[in-house]
Coordinates of C-alpha atoms in Angstrom, one line a residue:
X364 CA 20.4 -10.9 53.6
X365 CA 19.5 -7.4 52.5
X366 CA 22.2 -7.4 49.9
X367 CA 20.9 -10.7 48.5
X368 CA 17.4 -9.3 48.3
X369 CA 18.6 -6.1 46.6
X370 CA 20.5 -8.2 44.0
X371 CA 17.4 -10.3 43.4
X372 CA 15.3 -7.2 43.2
X373 CA 17.6 -5.6 40.7
X374 CA 17.7 -8.8 38.6
X375 CA 13.9 -9.0 38.6
X376 CA 13.6 -5.4 37.6
X377 CA 16.1 -5.8 34.8
X378 CA 14.2 -8.9 33.6
X379 CA 10.9 -7.0 33.7
X380 CA 12.4 -4.1 31.8
X381 CA 13.9 -6.4 29.2
X382 CA 10.6 -8.1 28.7
X383 CA 8.7 -4.8 28.3
X384 CA 11.4 -3.5 25.9
X385 CA 11.0 -6.7 23.9
X386 CA 7.2 -6.3 23.9
X387 CA 7.5 -2.8 22.6
X388 CA 9.8 -4.0 19.8
X389 CA 7.6 -6.9 18.8
X390 CA 4.5 -4.8 18.9
X391 CA 6.0 -2.3 16.5
X392 CA 7.4 -5.1 14.4
X393 CA 4.0 -6.8 14.1
X394 CA 1.7 -3.8 13.8
X395 CA 3.5 -0.6 12.7
X396 CA 3.2 0.6 9.1
X397 CA 6.4 0.0 7.1
X398 CA 7.0 2.9 4.7
X399 CA 4.9 3.1 1.6
X400 CA 3.8 -0.5 1.1
X401 CA 2.5 0.4 -2.4
X402 CA 6.2 0.3 -3.5
X403 CA 6.8 -3.2 -2.0
X404 CA 6.8 -5.1 -5.3
X405 CA 9.6 -7.5 -4.5
X406 CA 8.1 -9.9 -2.1
X407 CA 7.8 -13.7 -2.6
X408 CA 4.6 -13.5 -4.7
X409 CA 6.0 -10.8 -6.9
X410 CA 9.3 -12.7 -7.5
X411 CA 7.5 -15.9 -8.2
X412 CA 5.1 -14.6 -10.8
X413 CA 6.5 -11.3 -12.0
X414 CA 5.1 -11.6 -15.5
X415 CA 1.6 -12.5 -14.3
X416 CA 1.5 -9.6 -11.9
X417 CA 2.8 -7.2 -14.6
X418 CA 0.3 -8.5 -17.1
X419 CA -2.5 -8.0 -14.5
X420 CA -1.4 -4.4 -13.8
X421 CA -1.3 -3.7 -17.6
X422 CA -4.8 -5.1 -17.9
X423 CA -6.1 -2.8 -15.2
X424 CA -4.5 0.2 -16.8
X425 CA -6.1 -0.7 -20.1
X426 CA -9.6 -1.0 -18.7
X427 CA -12.0 1.6 -17.3
X428 CA -11.1 2.0 -13.7
X429 CA -11.5 4.6 -10.9
X430 CA -9.6 5.4 -7.8
X431 CA -12.1 5.5 -5.0
X432 CA -12.1 6.2 -1.2
X433 CA -14.1 5.9 1.9
X434 CA -13.7 7.2 5.4
X435 CA -13.4 4.5 8.1
X436 CA -15.3 4.5 11.3
X437 CA -12.3 6.0 13.1
X438 CA -11.6 8.7 10.5
X439 CA -9.0 7.2 8.2
X440 CA -9.1 7.7 4.4
X441 CA -9.2 4.3 2.9
X442 CA -8.5 3.9 -0.9
X443 CA -9.2 1.4 -3.6
X444 CA -9.5 0.8 -7.3
X445 CA -12.9 0.1 -8.8
X446 CA -13.1 -1.7 -12.2
X447 CA -16.8 -1.7 -13.4
X448 CA -18.1 -3.6 -16.4
X449 CA -21.3 -3.2 -18.3
X450 CA -24.3 -5.3 -17.1
X451 CA -22.5 -7.1 -14.3
X452 CA -23.9 -10.2 -12.5
X453 CA -22.3 -9.0 -9.3
X454 CA -19.4 -7.2 -7.7
X455 CA -16.5 -8.7 -5.8
X456 CA -14.5 -6.8 -3.2
X457 CA -10.9 -7.9 -2.8
X458 CA -8.8 -7.5 0.4
X459 CA -5.1 -8.1 0.4
X460 CA -2.6 -9.7 2.8
X461 CA -0.3 -8.5 5.6
X462 CA 1.9 -5.5 4.7
X463 CA 1.0 -5.7 1.1
X464 CA -1.5 -3.7 -1.0
X465 CA -4.4 -4.4 -3.2
X466 CA -2.8 -4.6 -6.7
X467 CA 0.2 -6.5 -5.5
X468 CA -1.9 -9.4 -4.3
X469 CA -4.8 -9.2 -6.7
X470 CA -3.2 -8.0 -10.0
X471 CA -4.0 -11.3 -11.7
X472 CA -7.6 -11.4 -10.6
X473 CA -9.6 -8.5 -12.2
X474 CA -9.4 -9.9 -15.7
X475 CA -10.6 -13.3 -14.6
X476 CA -13.3 -12.0 -12.3
X477 CA -14.5 -9.7 -15.1
X478 CA -14.7 -12.7 -17.4
X479 CA -17.1 -14.2 -14.9
X480 CA -19.3 -11.1 -15.2
X481 CA -18.2 -9.3 -12.0
X482 CA -17.2 -5.7 -11.4
X483 CA -14.2 -5.6 -9.1
X484 CA -13.1 -3.4 -6.2
X485 CA -9.5 -3.9 -5.1
X486 CA -8.9 -2.4 -1.6
X487 CA -5.8 -1.0 0.1
X488 CA -6.3 -2.0 3.7
X489 CA -5.6 0.5 6.6
X490 CA -1.9 1.3 7.0
X491 CA -1.2 -0.2 3.6
X492 CA -0.8 1.1 0.1
X493 CA -2.5 4.4 -0.5
X494 CA -4.8 4.1 2.6
X495 CA -4.1 6.0 5.7
X496 CA -3.3 4.5 9.1
X497 CA -0.4 3.8 11.4
X498 CA -1.2 0.2 12.5
X499 CA -2.2 -3.1 11.0
X500 CA -4.5 -4.8 13.5
X501 CA -4.8 -8.4 12.3
X502 CA -8.5 -8.0 11.6
X503 CA -9.5 -6.3 14.9
X504 CA -10.3 -3.1 13.1
X505 CA -10.1 -4.2 9.5
X506 CA -13.3 -6.2 9.8
X507 CA -15.2 -3.0 10.4
X508 CA -13.5 -1.5 7.3
X509 CA -15.1 -4.4 5.3
X510 CA -18.5 -3.2 6.4
X511 CA -17.6 0.4 5.3
X512 CA -16.5 -0.7 1.9
X513 CA -19.5 -3.0 1.4
X514 CA -21.9 -0.2 2.3
X515 CA -20.1 2.1 -0.1
X516 CA -20.5 -0.4 -2.9
X517 CA -24.1 -1.0 -1.9
X518 CA -24.7 2.7 -2.4
X519 CA -23.0 2.6 -5.8
X520 CA -24.5 -0.5 -7.3
X521 CA -27.8 -0.8 -5.5
X522 CA -29.1 -4.4 -5.2
X523 CA -26.3 -6.0 -7.2
X524 CA -24.9 -9.0 -5.3
X525 CA -21.6 -8.4 -3.5
X526 CA -19.0 -11.0 -2.7
X527 CA -15.9 -10.7 -0.5
X528 CA -12.5 -12.1 -1.4
X529 CA -9.5 -12.1 0.9
X530 CA -5.9 -13.3 0.9
X531 CA -4.0 -14.1 4.1
X532 CA -4.8 -11.2 6.4
X533 CA -7.5 -10.2 4.0
X534 CA -8.9 -13.7 4.2
X535 CA -9.1 -13.4 8.0
X536 CA -10.5 -9.9 7.6
X537 CA -13.5 -10.9 5.4
X538 CA -14.3 -14.0 7.6
X539 CA -14.2 -11.8 10.7
X540 CA -16.6 -9.5 9.0
X541 CA -19.2 -12.3 8.6
X542 CA -20.9 -11.4 11.9
X543 CA -20.8 -7.7 11.4
X544 CA -23.7 -5.6 10.1
X545 CA -23.0 -6.2 6.4
X546 CA -25.5 -5.0 3.8
X547 CA -28.0 -7.7 2.8
X548 CA -26.6 -7.8 -0.7
X549 CA -23.4 -9.5 0.5
X550 CA -23.9 -13.1 -0.6
X551 CA -20.6 -15.0 -0.3
X552 CA -17.0 -15.1 1.0
X553 CA -13.9 -16.4 -0.7
X554 CA -11.1 -16.9 1.9
X555 CA -7.5 -17.9 0.8
X556 CA -5.1 -18.9 3.5
X557 CA -6.6 -17.0 6.4
X558 CA -5.7 -17.3 10.0
X559 CA -8.2 -18.0 12.8
X560 CA -7.4 -15.2 15.2
X561 CA -4.6 -12.7 16.0
X562 CA -3.8 -14.7 19.1
X563 CA -3.3 -17.9 17.1
X564 CA -1.2 -16.5 14.3
X565 CA 1.0 -14.4 16.5
X566 CA 1.6 -17.3 18.8
X567 CA 2.4 -19.5 15.9
X568 CA 4.8 -17.0 14.3
X569 CA 6.4 -16.1 17.6
X570 CA 7.3 -19.8 18.3
X571 CA 8.3 -20.6 14.7
X572 CA 10.4 -17.5 13.9
X573 CA 11.6 -16.2 17.3
X574 CA 11.2 -19.3 19.5
X575 CA 9.1 -17.2 21.9
X576 CA 6.4 -18.9 24.0
X577 CA 3.0 -17.3 24.2
X578 CA 3.5 -16.5 27.9
X579 CA 4.3 -13.8 28.7
X580 CA 5.0 -12.1 25.4
X581 CA 1.8 -12.6 23.5
X582 CA -0.2 -11.9 26.7
X583 CA 1.6 -8.6 27.0
X584 CA 1.1 -7.7 23.3
X585 CA -2.6 -8.6 23.6
X586 CA -3.0 -6.2 26.5
X587 CA -1.2 -3.4 24.5
X588 CA -3.5 -4.2 21.5
X589 CA -6.5 -3.8 23.8
X590 CA -5.4 -0.4 24.7
X591 CA -4.4 0.7 21.2
X592 CA -7.2 -1.0 19.1
X593 CA -10.0 -1.5 21.6
X594 CA -9.6 -5.3 21.5
X595 CA -7.1 -7.9 22.4
X596 CA -5.8 -10.7 20.3
X597 CA -8.6 -13.0 21.5
X598 CA -11.3 -10.4 21.0
X599 CA -11.9 -11.6 17.4
X600 CA -12.0 -15.1 16.1
X601 CA -13.1 -16.4 12.7
X602 CA -14.7 -19.5 14.3
X603 CA -17.1 -17.3 16.2
X604 CA -17.8 -15.0 13.3
X605 CA -18.5 -17.9 10.8
X606 CA -20.6 -19.7 13.3
X607 CA -23.0 -16.7 13.4
X608 CA -23.2 -16.4 9.6
X609 CA -24.8 -18.5 6.9
X610 CA -22.9 -16.8 4.1
X611 CA -21.6 -19.3 1.5
X612 CA -17.8 -19.9 2.0
X613 CA -15.1 -21.0 -0.4
X614 CA -11.8 -21.8 1.3
X615 CA -8.5 -22.0 -0.6
X616 CA -5.2 -22.9 1.1
X617 CA -1.8 -24.1 -0.1
X618 CA -0.7 -27.5 1.3
X619 CA 2.8 -26.2 1.8
X620 CA 1.9 -22.9 3.5
X621 CA 4.7 -22.1 5.9
X622 CA 3.1 -18.9 7.3
X623 CA -0.6 -19.6 8.0
X624 CA -0.9 -23.4 8.9
X625 CA -3.2 -25.2 6.5
X626 CA -5.1 -26.7 9.5
X627 CA -6.6 -23.3 10.1
X628 CA -8.7 -23.6 7.0
X629 CA -10.0 -26.9 8.3
X630 CA -11.1 -25.1 11.5
X631 CA -12.9 -22.4 9.3
X632 CA -14.6 -25.2 7.4
X633 CA -15.9 -26.8 10.5
X634 CA -17.1 -23.5 12.0
X635 CA -19.1 -22.4 8.9
X636 CA -22.8 -23.1 9.0
X637 CA -23.8 -22.4 5.4
X638 CA -22.8 -23.7 2.0
X639 CA -19.0 -24.4 2.2
X640 CA -16.2 -25.8 0.2
X641 CA -12.5 -26.3 1.1
X642 CA -9.8 -26.7 -1.5
X643 CA -6.2 -27.6 -0.5
X644 CA -3.7 -27.0 -3.3
X645 CA -0.7 -29.5 -3.3
X646 CA 2.7 -27.8 -3.6
X647 CA 1.3 -24.3 -3.0
X648 CA 3.0 -22.0 -0.5
X649 CA 1.5 -19.1 1.4
X650 CA -0.8 -17.1 -0.9
X651 CA 0.3 -19.1 -3.9
X652 CA -2.7 -21.4 -4.5
X653 CA -4.1 -19.5 -7.5
X654 CA -0.6 -19.2 -9.1
X655 CA 0.3 -22.8 -8.4
X656 CA -2.8 -24.4 -9.9
X657 CA -4.6 -21.8 -11.9
X658 CA -6.9 -24.2 -13.8
X659 CA -8.2 -25.8 -10.6
X660 CA -8.6 -22.6 -8.7
X661 CA -10.4 -20.9 -11.6
X662 CA -12.8 -23.7 -11.8
X663 CA -13.5 -23.6 -8.1
X664 CA -14.0 -19.9 -8.2
X665 CA -16.3 -20.1 -11.2
X666 CA -18.3 -22.8 -9.7
X667 CA -18.6 -20.9 -6.4
X668 CA -19.7 -17.7 -8.2
X669 CA -22.3 -19.6 -10.2
X670 CA -23.6 -21.2 -7.0
X671 CA -23.8 -18.0 -5.1
X672 CA -25.4 -16.0 -8.0
X673 CA -27.8 -18.8 -9.1

């Protein structure tokens, strides 16, 4: 009997150790910075629209622009590129997606946004691009960085209206910031293919890519995140943030998104309490709505900017 119990105990111990080892691996896989992400110009979006991205980068280089930085609440140096115009109607702050950087995801946008009369700030989020940081936190800490950047721009441009624009992780980030102490000049949010919470997206991706159920892996990872970031995967949720805010909201999402489920934008729409509009782009994959149907997206963006700044 003792031998059987010892065998069972050893097996249980090995299982526990295996689960913990897997949790460490997945945590590092999901959160740890990967090299210099400002060199990662070969992802899906880049390959699908190389000429458009390169044209956007050339436009930025040809226009007055400035590398800027802020210090985050936890002491990180966060960097971005500011492209001012004369006599702007407002300023838009752009936040990129997971393990990307500002000018990779938003290279095509400054020229268009400036044509709408907006100065543009393109941010490198923490642990990405030229910004400092070891971990991406799926919005847990990034939402507070949005407040830092918005306050920085408030100091620079005074009472000029500020809008927030985000793609993928950046989309979730700007929505999660909606219930944070943003300056009163923030007047609207554009959210392209954002997820609802770290719990939801990591559960979804774990099942889809690794066939891992939420229990126990996501539960363990959430506990580690609580220790590392001060909040677990359920500590932030776009539904709760949007429900506490009346900021106008424009939602964009590709109908063929295979990373962030399109239904999540429906949840965001239902949660928002102010002016809101949801646009689902047929045939568009993750982060590809603007590229897939540029005329429609430009009209939606123009109409939203006009509504917010009216």
